[in-house]
Coordinates of C-alpha atoms in Angstrom, one line a residue:
M1 CA -23.4 19.6 8.2
S2 CA -20.9 19.5 5.4
A3 CA -18.4 16.6 5.1
Q4 CA -14.7 16.9 5.3
I5 CA -13.1 15.9 2.0
L6 CA -10.7 13.0 1.8
D7 CA -8.3 14.3 -0.8
G8 CA -6.9 11.3 -2.6
K9 CA -4.6 13.3 -4.7
A10 CA -2.9 14.9 -1.7
I11 CA -2.6 11.6 0.3
A12 CA -1.2 9.9 -2.8
A13 CA 1.4 12.6 -3.3
D14 CA 2.5 12.2 0.3
I15 CA 2.8 8.4 -0.2
R16 CA 4.8 8.9 -3.5
N17 CA 7.2 11.3 -1.7
G18 CA 7.9 8.8 1.0
I19 CA 8.5 6.0 -1.6
K20 CA 10.9 8.2 -3.6
T21 CA 12.9 8.9 -0.4
K22 CA 13.2 5.2 0.2
V23 CA 14.2 4.4 -3.4
D24 CA 16.8 7.2 -3.4
R25 CA 18.3 5.8 -0.2
M26 CA 18.2 2.3 -1.7
V27 CA 20.0 3.4 -4.9
S28 CA 22.6 5.5 -3.0
T29 CA 23.7 2.3 -1.2
G30 CA 24.3 0.4 -4.4
Q31 CA 21.0 -1.5 -4.5
R32 CA 18.9 -1.7 -7.6
P33 CA 15.5 0.2 -7.7
P34 CA 12.2 -1.7 -7.6
G35 CA 11.1 -2.9 -11.1
L36 CA 7.5 -3.0 -12.4
V37 CA 6.3 -4.4 -15.7
V38 CA 2.8 -3.5 -16.9
V39 CA 1.3 -5.8 -19.5
L40 CA -1.4 -4.3 -21.7
V41 CA -3.3 -6.5 -24.2
G42 CA -5.4 -4.7 -26.8
E43 CA -6.3 -1.1 -27.2
N44 CA -8.9 -0.4 -24.5
T45 CA -8.9 3.4 -24.2
A46 CA -9.5 3.5 -20.5
S47 CA -6.8 0.9 -19.9
Q48 CA -4.4 2.9 -21.9
V49 CA -5.0 6.0 -19.7
Y50 CA -4.6 3.9 -16.5
V51 CA -1.3 2.5 -17.8
R52 CA 0.1 5.9 -18.7
N53 CA -0.7 7.1 -15.2
K54 CA 1.0 4.1 -13.7
Q55 CA 4.1 4.6 -15.8
R56 CA 4.3 8.2 -15.0
S57 CA 4.0 7.5 -11.2
C58 CA 6.7 4.8 -11.5
E59 CA 9.1 7.2 -13.1
E60 CA 8.4 9.9 -10.6
V61 CA 9.5 7.7 -7.6
G62 CA 12.5 6.2 -9.4
F63 CA 11.2 2.7 -10.3
L64 CA 12.4 0.7 -13.2
S65 CA 9.2 0.8 -15.4
E66 CA 8.5 -1.3 -18.4
L67 CA 5.5 -1.6 -20.7
R68 CA 4.8 -4.8 -22.7
Q69 CA 2.0 -4.1 -25.1
L70 CA 0.4 -7.0 -27.0
P71 CA -2.3 -7.0 -29.8
A72 CA -5.9 -7.7 -28.9
D73 CA -5.8 -11.1 -30.7
T74 CA -3.0 -12.4 -28.5
A75 CA -3.5 -16.0 -27.6
Q76 CA -3.7 -17.0 -23.9
E77 CA -0.6 -19.2 -24.1
E78 CA 1.4 -16.3 -25.5
L79 CA 0.5 -14.1 -22.6
L80 CA 1.2 -16.9 -20.1
S81 CA 4.6 -17.4 -21.7
L82 CA 5.4 -13.7 -21.3
I83 CA 4.4 -14.0 -17.6
D84 CA 6.7 -16.9 -17.2
E85 CA 9.5 -14.9 -18.7
L86 CA 8.8 -11.9 -16.3
N87 CA 8.5 -14.3 -13.3
S88 CA 12.1 -15.4 -14.0
R89 CA 13.6 -12.0 -14.3
E90 CA 15.3 -11.0 -11.0
E91 CA 15.2 -7.3 -11.7
I92 CA 11.4 -7.4 -12.0
D93 CA 9.6 -7.2 -8.6
G94 CA 6.1 -6.6 -9.8
I95 CA 4.0 -7.8 -12.7
L96 CA 0.7 -6.1 -13.4
V97 CA -1.6 -7.4 -16.2
Q98 CA -4.1 -4.6 -17.0
L99 CA -7.7 -5.8 -16.8
P100 CA -10.0 -6.4 -18.5
L101 CA -8.5 -8.8 -21.0
P102 CA -9.9 -9.8 -24.4
K103 CA -12.5 -12.5 -24.3
Q104 CA -10.3 -15.3 -25.6
I105 CA -8.1 -15.0 -22.4
D106 CA -9.0 -16.5 -19.0
E107 CA -8.3 -13.8 -16.5
E108 CA -8.2 -16.2 -13.6
A109 CA -5.5 -18.3 -15.3
V110 CA -3.4 -15.2 -16.0
I111 CA -3.7 -14.0 -12.4
E112 CA -2.7 -17.4 -11.0
R113 CA 0.3 -17.6 -13.3
I114 CA 2.0 -14.5 -11.7
L115 CA 4.2 -15.4 -8.8
P116 CA 2.5 -14.4 -5.6
T117 CA 5.5 -12.3 -4.5
K118 CA 5.3 -10.4 -7.8
D119 CA 1.5 -10.0 -7.7
V120 CA 1.5 -6.3 -6.9
D121 CA -2.2 -6.0 -7.8
G122 CA -2.9 -8.4 -4.9
F123 CA -5.3 -10.5 -6.9
H124 CA -3.6 -13.9 -6.7
P125 CA -5.6 -16.4 -4.6
Y126 CA -2.6 -16.8 -2.3
N127 CA -2.5 -13.1 -1.5
V128 CA -6.3 -12.9 -1.0
G129 CA -6.2 -16.0 1.2
R130 CA -3.5 -14.5 3.4
L131 CA -5.6 -11.4 3.7
A132 CA -8.5 -13.5 4.8
L133 CA -6.4 -15.2 7.5
K134 CA -5.1 -11.8 8.8
M135 CA -1.6 -12.6 7.4
P136 CA -1.4 -10.2 4.5
I137 CA 1.6 -9.7 2.3
L138 CA 0.6 -8.0 -1.0
R139 CA -2.9 -6.6 -0.5
P140 CA -5.3 -5.7 -3.3
C141 CA -4.5 -2.1 -4.2
T142 CA -7.9 -0.3 -4.2
P143 CA -9.1 -1.8 -0.8
K144 CA -5.7 -1.1 0.8
G145 CA -5.8 2.5 -0.6
V146 CA -9.3 2.9 0.9
M147 CA -8.0 1.7 4.3
T148 CA -5.2 4.3 4.1
M149 CA -7.7 7.0 3.5
L150 CA -9.9 5.9 6.4
E151 CA -6.8 5.9 8.6
R152 CA -6.1 9.5 7.6
T153 CA -9.5 10.6 9.1
G154 CA -8.1 9.8 12.6
Q155 CA -11.3 8.0 13.4
T156 CA -11.4 4.6 15.2
L157 CA -12.9 1.9 13.0
E158 CA -13.3 -0.8 15.7
G159 CA -16.9 -1.6 16.3
L160 CA -18.3 0.5 13.4
D161 CA -20.9 -0.9 11.1
A162 CA -19.6 -0.9 7.5
V163 CA -21.7 -1.5 4.3
I164 CA -20.0 -2.3 1.0
I165 CA -22.1 -2.0 -2.1
G166 CA -20.7 -4.4 -4.7
Q167 CA -19.0 -7.8 -4.3
S168 CA -16.4 -7.9 -7.1
N169 CA -13.1 -9.8 -6.6
I170 CA -11.2 -6.6 -7.2
V171 CA -12.9 -4.3 -4.7
G172 CA -16.0 -5.6 -2.8
R173 CA -14.7 -8.9 -1.4
P174 CA -11.2 -7.8 -0.4
M175 CA -12.7 -4.6 1.0
A176 CA -14.8 -6.7 3.3
L177 CA -11.8 -8.6 4.5
E178 CA -9.9 -5.3 5.1
L179 CA -12.7 -3.9 7.2
L180 CA -13.2 -7.1 9.0
A181 CA -9.6 -7.1 10.0
A182 CA -10.1 -3.6 11.3
R183 CA -12.8 -5.1 13.6
C184 CA -15.8 -3.5 11.8
T185 CA -19.1 -5.3 11.5
I186 CA -19.5 -6.0 7.8
T187 CA -22.5 -6.1 5.4
V188 CA -21.8 -6.8 1.7
C189 CA -24.6 -5.8 -0.6
N190 CA -25.3 -7.0 -4.1
S191 CA -28.1 -6.6 -6.8
R192 CA -30.3 -9.1 -4.8
T193 CA -29.9 -7.4 -1.4
K194 CA -33.3 -6.6 0.2
D195 CA -33.9 -3.2 1.6
L196 CA -30.5 -1.8 0.6
V197 CA -31.5 1.8 1.7
A198 CA -32.2 0.7 5.3
K199 CA -28.8 -1.1 5.4
V200 CA -26.9 2.0 4.2
K201 CA -28.8 4.3 6.5
N202 CA -27.5 2.3 9.5
A203 CA -23.9 2.3 8.4
D204 CA -21.0 4.3 9.9
V205 CA -18.9 3.5 6.9
V206 CA -20.2 3.2 3.3
V207 CA -18.0 1.9 0.5
A208 CA -19.8 2.2 -2.9
A209 CA -18.3 0.1 -5.7
V210 CA -21.3 -0.8 -7.8
G211 CA -20.5 0.9 -11.1
R212 CA -23.8 2.9 -11.4
P213 CA -23.6 6.7 -11.7
N214 CA -24.9 8.6 -8.6
F215 CA -26.6 5.5 -7.3
V216 CA -26.2 6.1 -3.6
Q217 CA -28.4 9.1 -2.6
G218 CA -27.5 11.6 0.1
E219 CA -30.7 10.8 2.0
W220 CA -29.4 7.2 2.5
I221 CA -26.3 8.4 4.4
E222 CA -26.3 8.5 8.2
E223 CA -25.2 11.8 9.7
G224 CA -21.5 11.8 10.1
A225 CA -20.8 8.6 8.2
M226 CA -17.6 8.0 6.3
V227 CA -18.4 7.6 2.6
I228 CA -15.9 6.1 0.2
D229 CA -16.8 6.3 -3.5
V230 CA -14.9 3.8 -5.5
G231 CA -16.9 4.2 -8.7
I232 CA -15.9 6.3 -11.7
N233 CA -18.4 6.7 -14.4
R234 CA -18.5 8.9 -17.5
L235 CA -21.8 10.6 -18.2
D236 CA -23.2 11.5 -21.7
N237 CA -21.9 15.0 -21.3
G238 CA -18.4 13.8 -20.9
S239 CA -18.1 14.6 -17.2
L240 CA -17.0 12.1 -14.5
C241 CA -19.0 11.1 -11.5
G242 CA -18.9 8.3 -8.9
D243 CA -21.4 5.8 -7.6
V244 CA -22.5 8.3 -4.8
D245 CA -24.5 11.5 -5.5
F246 CA -21.8 13.7 -4.1
D247 CA -23.8 17.0 -3.9
S248 CA -26.4 15.5 -1.6
A249 CA -24.2 13.1 0.3
V250 CA -21.7 15.8 1.2
Q251 CA -24.4 17.5 3.2
R252 CA -24.8 14.5 5.6
A253 CA -21.5 12.6 5.6
G254 CA -18.7 13.3 8.1
W255 CA -16.0 12.4 5.6
I256 CA -16.4 11.8 1.8
T257 CA -14.2 11.1 -1.2
P258 CA -14.6 13.1 -4.4
V259 CA -14.7 11.7 -7.9
P260 CA -12.3 12.3 -9.6
G261 CA -9.5 12.9 -7.1
G262 CA -10.4 10.4 -4.4
V263 CA -9.9 6.6 -4.6
G264 CA -8.3 6.6 -8.1
P265 CA -5.0 8.3 -7.2
M266 CA -4.8 6.1 -4.1
T267 CA -5.0 2.9 -6.1
I268 CA -1.9 3.9 -8.1
A269 CA -0.1 5.0 -5.0
T270 CA -0.8 1.7 -3.3
L271 CA 0.5 -0.1 -6.4
L272 CA 3.8 1.7 -5.9
E273 CA 3.7 0.7 -2.2
N274 CA 3.2 -2.9 -3.1
T275 CA 6.0 -2.9 -5.7
L276 CA 8.4 -1.4 -3.1
Q277 CA 7.3 -4.1 -0.6
A278 CA 7.8 -6.8 -3.3
R279 CA 11.3 -5.4 -3.8
E280 CA 12.0 -5.8 -0.1
L281 CA 10.6 -9.3 -0.1
H282 CA 13.0 -10.3 -2.9
G283 CA 16.0 -9.1 -0.8
A284 CA 18.9 -6.8 -1.2
N285 CA 21.0 -9.2 -3.3
R286 CA 18.6 -9.5 -6.2

């Protein structure tokens, strides 16, 4: 068999169109548009690319978009002071501090300084905790985007066995919470997991977020499984690939995401969804 492709670009474009319609309606009734500020510390090349893509998407849907760029030697207190300023601005609904941060800055302290209702990345312990309790407000972007893609397959997730490879705070852990809420049976794997291949072979849903090029082999995939590749890796020849060996996995999976063009665009589209939701949380009078 050959898998059906979950086209993240197409799904993300559909989401952006829906958001733009809502924002246009909002503005036409005299309300202000959602506002997002992205904070970039330093000159990490990959981060600069991500930030440009986020800004472009914000402009496309009619958001107020602002970039605050700080030098790599910025002190933690200076960054926290900026976050305090942005927390107090009523026209700003979302604050996103692009990760990773320079080594002199404590990422956890920065995440916790953002107001939970402006935490459009969904990383604040308050938002992750609400997700764990099945009371989500602002959900982590990449896992939420993955759930949107899985919903687009039209397949029922209840009762399925799901394996997540990787346990990061950004993807693996909140992904487990999302799939648990969908009533899947969850296995989260890490570098110490025994007999990883056997666990993957028994999975109806595989989410790869391990950061190793072509790590998951096609022969590991159960026939008809849904395979979500969160990884994006640049090879020595300059090409991009995911954590799943796509060419072999596509022959066994029922559904699979490509890299690039899969989860990446969905993460940005979900950021826009979260920013619109944050605007709605803040009310029409602000």
